[in-house]
Amino acid sequence: MRRLIVALLLLCSSLASAKVLNIEFNFTPYIGEPAKADHVETVPGKAAVFINNVPVAEQEIAKRTVPVLFDNREIGTAVWVPASSMGSALRQGKNKIRIEFIPASAKAPYEAQLRWASVTDQVTRTEKGPGQVTSTNQSDEGAEVKKSVGKVVFEREFVADFAADLPWHHFPPVTALTDADKAQLTSMVAARAESFKPDFATAYQLLKNASTPGMQLDLAGIQKSKILNKGYAAGIRVGAPAADKLDFVLTGNPEVVIRSKAGALFQIDPKAFGRIKGDELQMGLAMVLGVLYPPQLVAVRDAAGKWALVY
């Protein structure tokens, strides 16, 4: 008994000192019986991920067979969302993730599962039997399952003490936009599009600012290879929508999401890519342009009324 108590105390001490490095969320809509079967079938449709009411990702889910694993009947993941990939949208402290899924069929019944787990800097080993030891660096695991027909929504609050605490996280929420605000935001989108021109000084600075611990860009390599110059020489140009084609979304937070009412926020002629020689160069340029000209931009307004793009 004494040895058991000591072991439990050591375990509790280890868990208390473990540092959370990340939090992972896994979402899967499915048809089947995971409690009995070793496989289920994912439901086709589109999933949208929101962090603190800001849309951060959309993903098409195709119909496919995924495994059901382990004693806890863990379903193969359709959408994986590590908190570390959320960039500056993530707050130090309390956050909320929301996943909305719209199935391709609005009438067919299905189930959906959201799982979560904290990733720590320590490994916990558990003896399950003679010669059987399992190890994991995850803790605080949990899951929620919902039966649904049509759209399903999952929401979960979580704490991310590992996130960066940025000054603009503490700006007041934007509750309304004036015509002057919208004009400034429109000008910022246009200026972003115009940054794609020699000598690309503004574009390089944008790429430098875009580097995060989760996504480090090889800025020196991009500059040395002159990949932007080659794209420009091939005829690539970047356009921005007119003011009446832009949509400004309030989130209840400092962030205002800027996106196009239809299609991509920035227009790039795909035919120009065909004039670029070499698949590797095409792929590299597409990746860089994806960072410079994302599907949406997010702006914040400080107490003095000045706007800035933050991601």
PDB file of C-alpha atoms in Angstrom, residues 4-310:
ATOM      1  CA  LEU A   4       1.264   2.399  -4.262  1.00  0.00           C
ATOM      2  CA  ILE A   5       0.760   5.714  -2.456  1.00  0.00           C
ATOM      3  CA  VAL A   6       4.326   6.790  -3.251  1.00  0.00           C
ATOM      4  CA  ALA A   7       3.845   5.859  -6.900  1.00  0.00           C
ATOM      5  CA  LEU A   8       0.622   7.850  -7.095  1.00  0.00           C
ATOM      6  CA  LEU A   9       2.263  10.864  -5.470  1.00  0.00           C
ATOM      7  CA  LEU A  10       5.121  10.700  -7.970  1.00  0.00           C
ATOM      8  CA  LEU A  11       2.647  10.455 -10.839  1.00  0.00           C
ATOM      9  CA  CYS A  12       0.638  13.433  -9.574  1.00  0.00           C
ATOM     10  CA  SER A  13       3.832  15.460  -9.134  1.00  0.00           C
ATOM     11  CA  SER A  14       4.903  14.615 -12.695  1.00  0.00           C
ATOM     12  CA  LEU A  15       1.544  15.599 -14.145  1.00  0.00           C
ATOM     13  CA  ALA A  16       1.484  18.852 -12.179  1.00  0.00           C
ATOM     14  CA  SER A  17       4.871  19.898 -13.535  1.00  0.00           C
ATOM     15  CA  ALA A  18       4.152  18.931 -17.153  1.00  0.00           C
ATOM     16  CA  LYS A  19       4.099  21.939 -19.448  1.00  0.00           C
ATOM     17  CA  VAL A  20       1.450  22.127 -22.168  1.00  0.00           C
ATOM     18  CA  LEU A  21       3.088  22.790 -25.539  1.00  0.00           C
ATOM     19  CA  ASN A  22       0.056  22.493 -27.785  1.00  0.00           C
ATOM     20  CA  ILE A  23      -3.611  21.507 -27.895  1.00  0.00           C
ATOM     21  CA  GLU A  24      -4.892  19.386 -30.756  1.00  0.00           C
ATOM     22  CA  PHE A  25      -8.458  19.081 -32.030  1.00  0.00           C
ATOM     23  CA  ASN A  26      -9.657  16.315 -34.341  1.00  0.00           C
ATOM     24  CA  PHE A  27     -13.024  16.390 -36.094  1.00  0.00           C
ATOM     25  CA  THR A  28     -14.694  13.641 -38.123  1.00  0.00           C
ATOM     26  CA  PRO A  29     -18.275  13.281 -39.432  1.00  0.00           C
ATOM     27  CA  TYR A  30     -19.042   9.612 -40.047  1.00  0.00           C
ATOM     28  CA  ILE A  31     -21.496   6.809 -40.696  1.00  0.00           C
ATOM     29  CA  GLY A  32     -20.994   3.536 -38.863  1.00  0.00           C
ATOM     30  CA  GLU A  33     -20.692   2.035 -35.409  1.00  0.00           C
ATOM     31  CA  PRO A  34     -17.259   2.803 -33.918  1.00  0.00           C
ATOM     32  CA  ALA A  35     -18.163   0.941 -30.732  1.00  0.00           C
ATOM     33  CA  LYS A  36     -18.347  -2.300 -32.716  1.00  0.00           C
ATOM     34  CA  ALA A  37     -16.584  -1.847 -36.065  1.00  0.00           C
ATOM     35  CA  ASP A  38     -12.902  -1.270 -36.828  1.00  0.00           C
ATOM     36  CA  HIS A  39     -13.745   1.157 -39.639  1.00  0.00           C
ATOM     37  CA  VAL A  40     -16.320   3.865 -40.349  1.00  0.00           C
ATOM     38  CA  GLU A  41     -17.069   5.978 -43.409  1.00  0.00           C
ATOM     39  CA  THR A  42     -16.593   9.742 -43.416  1.00  0.00           C
ATOM     40  CA  VAL A  43     -19.448  11.966 -44.548  1.00  0.00           C
ATOM     41  CA  PRO A  44     -18.642  14.266 -47.497  1.00  0.00           C
ATOM     42  CA  GLY A  45     -19.147  17.988 -46.983  1.00  0.00           C
ATOM     43  CA  LYS A  46     -17.351  21.159 -45.940  1.00  0.00           C
ATOM     44  CA  ALA A  47     -15.955  22.008 -42.502  1.00  0.00           C
ATOM     45  CA  ALA A  48     -15.189  25.563 -41.356  1.00  0.00           C
ATOM     46  CA  VAL A  49     -12.962  26.312 -38.367  1.00  0.00           C
ATOM     47  CA  PHE A  50     -13.286  29.478 -36.267  1.00  0.00           C
ATOM     48  CA  ILE A  51     -10.977  30.662 -33.492  1.00  0.00           C
ATOM     49  CA  ASN A  52     -12.465  33.305 -31.218  1.00  0.00           C
ATOM     50  CA  ASN A  53     -15.133  33.898 -33.906  1.00  0.00           C
ATOM     51  CA  VAL A  54     -12.533  34.496 -36.619  1.00  0.00           C
ATOM     52  CA  PRO A  55     -12.749  32.093 -39.595  1.00  0.00           C
ATOM     53  CA  VAL A  56      -9.295  30.536 -39.953  1.00  0.00           C
ATOM     54  CA  ALA A  57      -9.758  27.520 -42.232  1.00  0.00           C
ATOM     55  CA  GLU A  58     -12.132  25.694 -44.553  1.00  0.00           C
ATOM     56  CA  GLN A  59     -11.713  22.102 -45.635  1.00  0.00           C
ATOM     57  CA  GLU A  60     -13.592  19.827 -47.990  1.00  0.00           C
ATOM     58  CA  ILE A  61     -14.178  16.359 -46.565  1.00  0.00           C
ATOM     59  CA  ALA A  62     -14.467  13.483 -49.017  1.00  0.00           C
ATOM     60  CA  LYS A  63     -16.169  10.148 -48.535  1.00  0.00           C
ATOM     61  CA  ARG A  64     -13.589   7.591 -47.432  1.00  0.00           C
ATOM     62  CA  THR A  65     -13.018   4.731 -45.016  1.00  0.00           C
ATOM     63  CA  VAL A  66     -11.103   5.551 -41.824  1.00  0.00           C
ATOM     64  CA  PRO A  67      -9.961   3.257 -38.992  1.00  0.00           C
ATOM     65  CA  VAL A  68     -11.295   3.053 -35.442  1.00  0.00           C
ATOM     66  CA  LEU A  69      -8.357   2.566 -33.095  1.00  0.00           C
ATOM     67  CA  PHE A  70      -7.459   1.788 -29.498  1.00  0.00           C
ATOM     68  CA  ASP A  71      -9.612   1.009 -26.485  1.00  0.00           C
ATOM     69  CA  ASN A  72     -11.251   4.440 -26.557  1.00  0.00           C
ATOM     70  CA  ARG A  73     -12.491   3.813 -30.122  1.00  0.00           C
ATOM     71  CA  GLU A  74     -10.643   6.749 -31.644  1.00  0.00           C
ATOM     72  CA  ILE A  75     -11.942   7.558 -35.124  1.00  0.00           C
ATOM     73  CA  GLY A  76      -9.522   8.459 -37.913  1.00  0.00           C
ATOM     74  CA  THR A  77      -9.273  12.221 -38.316  1.00  0.00           C
ATOM     75  CA  ALA A  78     -10.919  14.152 -41.153  1.00  0.00           C
ATOM     76  CA  VAL A  79      -9.940  17.640 -39.900  1.00  0.00           C
ATOM     77  CA  TRP A  80      -6.887  18.141 -37.674  1.00  0.00           C
ATOM     78  CA  VAL A  81      -6.518  21.527 -35.949  1.00  0.00           C
ATOM     79  CA  PRO A  82      -3.404  22.028 -33.783  1.00  0.00           C
ATOM     80  CA  ALA A  83      -3.638  25.213 -31.738  1.00  0.00           C
ATOM     81  CA  SER A  84      -0.027  25.997 -32.651  1.00  0.00           C
ATOM     82  CA  SER A  85      -1.140  26.523 -36.273  1.00  0.00           C
ATOM     83  CA  MET A  86      -3.582  29.292 -35.343  1.00  0.00           C
ATOM     84  CA  GLY A  87      -0.893  31.983 -35.311  1.00  0.00           C
ATOM     85  CA  SER A  88      -1.710  35.326 -33.765  1.00  0.00           C
ATOM     86  CA  ALA A  89      -5.437  34.517 -33.738  1.00  0.00           C
ATOM     87  CA  LEU A  90      -4.670  32.465 -30.632  1.00  0.00           C
ATOM     88  CA  ARG A  91      -4.796  34.281 -27.290  1.00  0.00           C
ATOM     89  CA  GLN A  92      -2.653  33.640 -24.252  1.00  0.00           C
ATOM     90  CA  GLY A  93      -5.274  32.354 -21.842  1.00  0.00           C
ATOM     91  CA  LYS A  94      -8.889  31.607 -22.764  1.00  0.00           C
ATOM     92  CA  ASN A  95      -9.884  30.806 -26.352  1.00  0.00           C
ATOM     93  CA  LYS A  96     -12.827  29.231 -28.137  1.00  0.00           C
ATOM     94  CA  ILE A  97     -12.760  26.944 -31.149  1.00  0.00           C
ATOM     95  CA  ARG A  98     -15.870  26.422 -33.269  1.00  0.00           C
ATOM     96  CA  ILE A  99     -16.193  23.873 -36.037  1.00  0.00           C
ATOM     97  CA  GLU A 100     -19.181  24.056 -38.380  1.00  0.00           C
ATOM     98  CA  PHE A 101     -19.841  21.202 -40.773  1.00  0.00           C
ATOM     99  CA  ILE A 102     -22.327  21.223 -43.648  1.00  0.00           C
ATOM    100  CA  PRO A 103     -22.789  17.779 -45.228  1.00  0.00           C
ATOM    101  CA  ALA A 104     -23.230  17.321 -48.954  1.00  0.00           C
ATOM    102  CA  SER A 105     -26.604  15.719 -48.208  1.00  0.00           C
ATOM    103  CA  ALA A 106     -28.909  17.825 -46.047  1.00  0.00           C
ATOM    104  CA  LYS A 107     -31.247  14.917 -45.285  1.00  0.00           C
ATOM    105  CA  ALA A 108     -29.016  11.935 -44.503  1.00  0.00           C
ATOM    106  CA  PRO A 109     -28.432  11.200 -40.778  1.00  0.00           C
ATOM    107  CA  TYR A 110     -24.877  10.846 -39.498  1.00  0.00           C
ATOM    108  CA  GLU A 111     -22.747  11.283 -36.391  1.00  0.00           C
ATOM    109  CA  ALA A 112     -19.813  13.615 -35.782  1.00  0.00           C
ATOM    110  CA  GLN A 113     -16.995  13.413 -33.258  1.00  0.00           C
ATOM    111  CA  LEU A 114     -14.759  16.137 -31.860  1.00  0.00           C
ATOM    112  CA  ARG A 115     -11.702  14.984 -29.899  1.00  0.00           C
ATOM    113  CA  TRP A 116      -9.138  17.083 -28.075  1.00  0.00           C
ATOM    114  CA  ALA A 117      -5.921  16.539 -26.144  1.00  0.00           C
ATOM    115  CA  SER A 118      -3.136  18.612 -24.643  1.00  0.00           C
ATOM    116  CA  VAL A 119       0.418  17.877 -25.820  1.00  0.00           C
ATOM    117  CA  THR A 120       2.913  18.176 -22.972  1.00  0.00           C
ATOM    118  CA  ASP A 121       6.687  18.171 -22.606  1.00  0.00           C
ATOM    119  CA  GLN A 122       6.626  14.969 -20.545  1.00  0.00           C
ATOM    120  CA  VAL A 123       5.906  11.355 -21.398  1.00  0.00           C
ATOM    121  CA  THR A 124       3.594   9.349 -19.146  1.00  0.00           C
ATOM    122  CA  ARG A 125       4.030   5.559 -19.102  1.00  0.00           C
ATOM    123  CA  THR A 126       1.302   3.193 -17.987  1.00  0.00           C
ATOM    124  CA  GLU A 127       1.724  -0.521 -17.259  1.00  0.00           C
ATOM    125  CA  LYS A 128      -1.300  -2.334 -18.655  1.00  0.00           C
ATOM    126  CA  GLY A 129      -0.119  -5.826 -17.880  1.00  0.00           C
ATOM    127  CA  PRO A 130       2.937  -8.062 -17.763  1.00  0.00           C
ATOM    128  CA  GLY A 131       5.317  -6.711 -20.407  1.00  0.00           C
ATOM    129  CA  GLN A 132       2.726  -4.245 -21.680  1.00  0.00           C
ATOM    130  CA  VAL A 133       3.577  -0.578 -21.261  1.00  0.00           C
ATOM    131  CA  THR A 134       1.992   2.331 -23.090  1.00  0.00           C
ATOM    132  CA  SER A 135       3.471   5.815 -23.267  1.00  0.00           C
ATOM    133  CA  THR A 136       2.032   9.169 -24.303  1.00  0.00           C
ATOM    134  CA  ASN A 137       2.834  12.850 -24.120  1.00  0.00           C
ATOM    135  CA  GLN A 138      -0.862  13.759 -24.209  1.00  0.00           C
ATOM    136  CA  SER A 139      -3.153  14.646 -21.318  1.00  0.00           C
ATOM    137  CA  ASP A 140      -6.638  16.053 -20.693  1.00  0.00           C
ATOM    138  CA  GLU A 141      -8.033  13.963 -23.531  1.00  0.00           C
ATOM    139  CA  GLY A 142     -11.737  14.113 -24.247  1.00  0.00           C
ATOM    140  CA  ALA A 143     -14.372  13.668 -26.912  1.00  0.00           C
ATOM    141  CA  GLU A 144     -17.880  14.787 -27.819  1.00  0.00           C
ATOM    142  CA  VAL A 145     -20.205  13.007 -30.235  1.00  0.00           C
ATOM    143  CA  LYS A 146     -23.346  14.447 -31.820  1.00  0.00           C
ATOM    144  CA  LYS A 147     -26.027  12.831 -33.946  1.00  0.00           C
ATOM    145  CA  SER A 148     -27.169  15.126 -36.713  1.00  0.00           C
ATOM    146  CA  VAL A 149     -29.054  15.698 -39.931  1.00  0.00           C
ATOM    147  CA  GLY A 150     -27.778  18.698 -41.866  1.00  0.00           C
ATOM    148  CA  LYS A 151     -25.429  21.242 -40.310  1.00  0.00           C
ATOM    149  CA  VAL A 152     -23.650  20.431 -37.048  1.00  0.00           C
ATOM    150  CA  VAL A 153     -21.681  22.813 -34.813  1.00  0.00           C
ATOM    151  CA  PHE A 154     -19.110  22.040 -32.116  1.00  0.00           C
ATOM    152  CA  GLU A 155     -17.770  24.654 -29.709  1.00  0.00           C
ATOM    153  CA  ARG A 156     -15.155  24.241 -27.028  1.00  0.00           C
ATOM    154  CA  GLU A 157     -13.314  26.664 -24.784  1.00  0.00           C
ATOM    155  CA  PHE A 158      -9.677  25.985 -23.991  1.00  0.00           C
ATOM    156  CA  VAL A 159      -6.707  27.689 -22.353  1.00  0.00           C
ATOM    157  CA  ALA A 160      -3.500  28.310 -24.326  1.00  0.00           C
ATOM    158  CA  ASP A 161      -0.889  29.639 -21.910  1.00  0.00           C
ATOM    159  CA  PHE A 162       1.753  28.814 -24.539  1.00  0.00           C
ATOM    160  CA  ALA A 163       0.369  31.399 -26.994  1.00  0.00           C
ATOM    161  CA  ALA A 164       2.020  34.772 -27.595  1.00  0.00           C
ATOM    162  CA  ASP A 165       0.477  37.754 -25.799  1.00  0.00           C
ATOM    163  CA  LEU A 166       0.348  40.520 -28.410  1.00  0.00           C
ATOM    164  CA  PRO A 167      -0.498  44.171 -27.705  1.00  0.00           C
ATOM    165  CA  TRP A 168      -3.427  44.245 -30.112  1.00  0.00           C
ATOM    166  CA  HIS A 169      -5.047  41.291 -28.317  1.00  0.00           C
ATOM    167  CA  HIS A 170      -6.010  43.885 -25.694  1.00  0.00           C
ATOM    168  CA  PHE A 171      -7.508  46.427 -28.100  1.00  0.00           C
ATOM    169  CA  PRO A 172     -11.234  47.107 -27.628  1.00  0.00           C
ATOM    170  CA  PRO A 173     -13.646  45.096 -29.771  1.00  0.00           C
ATOM    171  CA  VAL A 174     -14.763  46.702 -33.026  1.00  0.00           C
ATOM    172  CA  THR A 175     -18.551  47.009 -32.877  1.00  0.00           C
ATOM    173  CA  ALA A 176     -19.199  49.187 -35.946  1.00  0.00           C
ATOM    174  CA  LEU A 177     -17.471  50.480 -39.067  1.00  0.00           C
ATOM    175  CA  THR A 178     -17.860  53.932 -40.561  1.00  0.00           C
ATOM    176  CA  ASP A 179     -17.517  54.717 -44.262  1.00  0.00           C
ATOM    177  CA  ALA A 180     -14.102  56.174 -43.446  1.00  0.00           C
ATOM    178  CA  ASP A 181     -13.076  52.910 -41.776  1.00  0.00           C
ATOM    179  CA  LYS A 182     -14.145  50.909 -44.806  1.00  0.00           C
ATOM    180  CA  ALA A 183     -12.273  53.281 -47.115  1.00  0.00           C
ATOM    181  CA  GLN A 184      -9.075  52.815 -45.090  1.00  0.00           C
ATOM    182  CA  LEU A 185      -9.443  49.042 -45.093  1.00  0.00           C
ATOM    183  CA  THR A 186     -10.085  49.029 -48.845  1.00  0.00           C
ATOM    184  CA  SER A 187      -6.930  51.087 -49.404  1.00  0.00           C
ATOM    185  CA  MET A 188      -4.914  48.619 -47.316  1.00  0.00           C
ATOM    186  CA  VAL A 189      -6.105  45.718 -49.481  1.00  0.00           C
ATOM    187  CA  ALA A 190      -5.186  47.643 -52.630  1.00  0.00           C
ATOM    188  CA  ALA A 191      -1.748  48.491 -51.217  1.00  0.00           C
ATOM    189  CA  ARG A 192      -1.178  44.822 -50.437  1.00  0.00           C
ATOM    190  CA  ALA A 193      -1.905  43.920 -54.064  1.00  0.00           C
ATOM    191  CA  GLU A 194       0.390  46.681 -55.338  1.00  0.00           C
ATOM    192  CA  SER A 195       3.291  45.321 -53.267  1.00  0.00           C
ATOM    193  CA  PHE A 196       3.905  42.721 -55.989  1.00  0.00           C
ATOM    194  CA  LYS A 197       6.308  44.774 -58.071  1.00  0.00           C
ATOM    195  CA  PRO A 198      10.096  45.187 -58.284  1.00  0.00           C
ATOM    196  CA  ASP A 199      12.096  45.648 -56.090  1.00  0.00           C
ATOM    197  CA  PHE A 200       9.626  43.717 -53.888  1.00  0.00           C
ATOM    198  CA  ALA A 201      10.908  45.419 -50.721  1.00  0.00           C
ATOM    199  CA  THR A 202       7.390  45.595 -49.249  1.00  0.00           C
ATOM    200  CA  ALA A 203       6.652  41.994 -50.224  1.00  0.00           C
ATOM    201  CA  TYR A 204       9.850  40.768 -48.565  1.00  0.00           C
ATOM    202  CA  GLN A 205       8.960  42.632 -45.377  1.00  0.00           C
ATOM    203  CA  LEU A 206       5.501  41.054 -45.414  1.00  0.00           C
ATOM    204  CA  LEU A 207       7.067  37.617 -45.775  1.00  0.00           C
ATOM    205  CA  LYS A 208       9.428  38.354 -42.895  1.00  0.00           C
ATOM    206  CA  ASN A 209       6.509  39.366 -40.668  1.00  0.00           C
ATOM    207  CA  ALA A 210       4.574  36.251 -41.704  1.00  0.00           C
ATOM    208  CA  SER A 211       7.191  33.886 -40.259  1.00  0.00           C
ATOM    209  CA  THR A 212       6.021  32.288 -37.024  1.00  0.00           C
ATOM    210  CA  PRO A 213       7.370  29.448 -34.838  1.00  0.00           C
ATOM    211  CA  GLY A 214       4.980  27.133 -36.662  1.00  0.00           C
ATOM    212  CA  MET A 215       5.860  28.341 -40.157  1.00  0.00           C
ATOM    213  CA  GLN A 216       9.382  29.573 -40.831  1.00  0.00           C
ATOM    214  CA  LEU A 217       9.899  30.930 -44.339  1.00  0.00           C
ATOM    215  CA  ASP A 218      13.333  30.779 -45.962  1.00  0.00           C
ATOM    216  CA  LEU A 219      13.358  34.486 -46.757  1.00  0.00           C
ATOM    217  CA  ALA A 220      17.049  34.498 -47.687  1.00  0.00           C
ATOM    218  CA  GLY A 221      16.447  31.628 -50.130  1.00  0.00           C
ATOM    219  CA  ILE A 222      13.404  33.367 -51.611  1.00  0.00           C
ATOM    220  CA  GLN A 223      15.408  36.537 -52.205  1.00  0.00           C
ATOM    221  CA  LYS A 224      18.456  34.724 -53.578  1.00  0.00           C
ATOM    222  CA  SER A 225      16.403  32.685 -56.055  1.00  0.00           C
ATOM    223  CA  LYS A 226      14.573  35.847 -57.219  1.00  0.00           C
ATOM    224  CA  ILE A 227      11.403  33.795 -57.362  1.00  0.00           C
ATOM    225  CA  LEU A 228       9.198  36.898 -57.200  1.00  0.00           C
ATOM    226  CA  ASN A 229      11.122  38.570 -60.032  1.00  0.00           C
ATOM    227  CA  LYS A 230      10.717  35.479 -62.198  1.00  0.00           C
ATOM    228  CA  GLY A 231       6.999  35.429 -61.548  1.00  0.00           C
ATOM    229  CA  TYR A 232       6.698  39.112 -62.424  1.00  0.00           C
ATOM    230  CA  ALA A 233       8.700  38.588 -65.622  1.00  0.00           C
ATOM    231  CA  ALA A 234       6.317  35.776 -66.583  1.00  0.00           C
ATOM    232  CA  GLY A 235       3.413  38.205 -66.368  1.00  0.00           C
ATOM    233  CA  ILE A 236       2.007  37.539 -62.905  1.00  0.00           C
ATOM    234  CA  ARG A 237       0.141  40.528 -61.491  1.00  0.00           C
ATOM    235  CA  VAL A 238      -2.035  40.842 -58.401  1.00  0.00           C
ATOM    236  CA  GLY A 239      -5.363  42.652 -58.380  1.00  0.00           C
ATOM    237  CA  ALA A 240      -7.697  43.667 -55.548  1.00  0.00           C
ATOM    238  CA  PRO A 241     -11.520  43.941 -55.616  1.00  0.00           C
ATOM    239  CA  ALA A 242     -13.304  47.266 -55.777  1.00  0.00           C
ATOM    240  CA  ALA A 243     -14.705  48.638 -52.525  1.00  0.00           C
ATOM    241  CA  ASP A 244     -18.259  47.452 -53.277  1.00  0.00           C
ATOM    242  CA  LYS A 245     -16.974  43.897 -53.773  1.00  0.00           C
ATOM    243  CA  LEU A 246     -15.472  43.655 -50.282  1.00  0.00           C
ATOM    244  CA  ASP A 247     -17.123  42.202 -47.201  1.00  0.00           C
ATOM    245  CA  PHE A 248     -16.122  43.366 -43.707  1.00  0.00           C
ATOM    246  CA  VAL A 249     -16.953  40.886 -40.942  1.00  0.00           C
ATOM    247  CA  LEU A 250     -17.099  41.935 -37.288  1.00  0.00           C
ATOM    248  CA  THR A 251     -16.093  39.202 -34.847  1.00  0.00           C
ATOM    249  CA  GLY A 252     -16.917  40.691 -31.457  1.00  0.00           C
ATOM    250  CA  ASN A 253     -13.166  41.019 -30.917  1.00  0.00           C
ATOM    251  CA  PRO A 254     -10.554  43.551 -32.121  1.00  0.00           C
ATOM    252  CA  GLU A 255     -10.283  41.648 -35.423  1.00  0.00           C
ATOM    253  CA  VAL A 256     -12.224  42.666 -38.518  1.00  0.00           C
ATOM    254  CA  VAL A 257     -12.110  40.100 -41.315  1.00  0.00           C
ATOM    255  CA  ILE A 258     -11.765  41.471 -44.846  1.00  0.00           C
ATOM    256  CA  ARG A 259     -12.808  39.174 -47.667  1.00  0.00           C
ATOM    257  CA  SER A 260     -14.326  39.244 -51.107  1.00  0.00           C
ATOM    258  CA  LYS A 261     -18.087  38.919 -51.471  1.00  0.00           C
ATOM    259  CA  ALA A 262     -17.421  36.399 -54.245  1.00  0.00           C
ATOM    260  CA  GLY A 263     -14.274  34.427 -54.972  1.00  0.00           C
ATOM    261  CA  ALA A 264     -10.743  35.093 -53.785  1.00  0.00           C
ATOM    262  CA  LEU A 265      -9.747  38.346 -52.109  1.00  0.00           C
ATOM    263  CA  PHE A 266      -6.851  38.836 -54.541  1.00  0.00           C
ATOM    264  CA  GLN A 267      -7.000  38.116 -58.276  1.00  0.00           C
ATOM    265  CA  ILE A 268      -4.044  36.352 -59.905  1.00  0.00           C
ATOM    266  CA  ASP A 269      -4.307  35.126 -63.498  1.00  0.00           C
ATOM    267  CA  PRO A 270      -3.638  31.362 -63.351  1.00  0.00           C
ATOM    268  CA  LYS A 271      -2.561  31.384 -67.019  1.00  0.00           C
ATOM    269  CA  ALA A 272       0.558  33.321 -66.048  1.00  0.00           C
ATOM    270  CA  PHE A 273       1.777  30.309 -64.070  1.00  0.00           C
ATOM    271  CA  GLY A 274       1.850  28.328 -67.310  1.00  0.00           C
ATOM    272  CA  ARG A 275       4.541  30.648 -68.614  1.00  0.00           C
ATOM    273  CA  ILE A 276       6.832  29.841 -65.692  1.00  0.00           C
ATOM    274  CA  LYS A 277       9.321  27.114 -66.554  1.00  0.00           C
ATOM    275  CA  GLY A 278       9.754  24.284 -64.059  1.00  0.00           C
ATOM    276  CA  ASP A 279       7.287  22.618 -61.688  1.00  0.00           C
ATOM    277  CA  GLU A 280       9.449  23.347 -58.649  1.00  0.00           C
ATOM    278  CA  LEU A 281       9.526  27.061 -59.428  1.00  0.00           C
ATOM    279  CA  GLN A 282       5.767  27.103 -60.025  1.00  0.00           C
ATOM    280  CA  MET A 283       5.073  25.349 -56.717  1.00  0.00           C
ATOM    281  CA  GLY A 284       7.473  27.577 -54.807  1.00  0.00           C
ATOM    282  CA  LEU A 285       5.976  30.742 -56.243  1.00  0.00           C
ATOM    283  CA  ALA A 286       2.429  29.513 -55.557  1.00  0.00           C
ATOM    284  CA  MET A 287       3.362  28.905 -51.907  1.00  0.00           C
ATOM    285  CA  VAL A 288       4.922  32.359 -51.509  1.00  0.00           C
ATOM    286  CA  LEU A 289       1.987  34.089 -53.199  1.00  0.00           C
ATOM    287  CA  GLY A 290      -0.369  32.144 -50.928  1.00  0.00           C
ATOM    288  CA  VAL A 291       1.348  33.702 -47.914  1.00  0.00           C
ATOM    289  CA  LEU A 292       1.424  37.205 -49.405  1.00  0.00           C
ATOM    290  CA  TYR A 293      -2.139  37.121 -50.748  1.00  0.00           C
ATOM    291  CA  PRO A 294      -4.323  34.888 -48.559  1.00  0.00           C
ATOM    292  CA  PRO A 295      -8.079  34.294 -49.028  1.00  0.00           C
ATOM    293  CA  GLN A 296      -8.793  36.927 -46.367  1.00  0.00           C
ATOM    294  CA  LEU A 297      -7.034  39.591 -44.330  1.00  0.00           C
ATOM    295  CA  VAL A 298      -7.586  40.563 -40.709  1.00  0.00           C
ATOM    296  CA  ALA A 299      -7.232  44.121 -39.426  1.00  0.00           C
ATOM    297  CA  VAL A 300      -7.399  45.736 -35.982  1.00  0.00           C
ATOM    298  CA  ARG A 301      -7.954  49.361 -34.900  1.00  0.00           C
ATOM    299  CA  ASP A 302      -6.068  50.916 -32.014  1.00  0.00           C
ATOM    300  CA  ALA A 303      -7.419  53.472 -29.539  1.00  0.00           C
ATOM    301  CA  ALA A 304      -6.304  56.317 -31.818  1.00  0.00           C
ATOM    302  CA  GLY A 305      -8.361  54.911 -34.688  1.00  0.00           C
ATOM    303  CA  LYS A 306      -5.388  53.712 -36.736  1.00  0.00           C
ATOM    304  CA  TRP A 307      -5.851  50.464 -38.665  1.00  0.00           C
ATOM    305  CA  ALA A 308      -3.240  47.747 -39.127  1.00  0.00           C
ATOM    306  CA  LEU A 309      -3.258  44.347 -40.834  1.00  0.00           C
ATOM    307  CA  VAL A 310      -2.269  41.643 -38.342  1.00  0.00           C
TER     308      VAL A 310
END
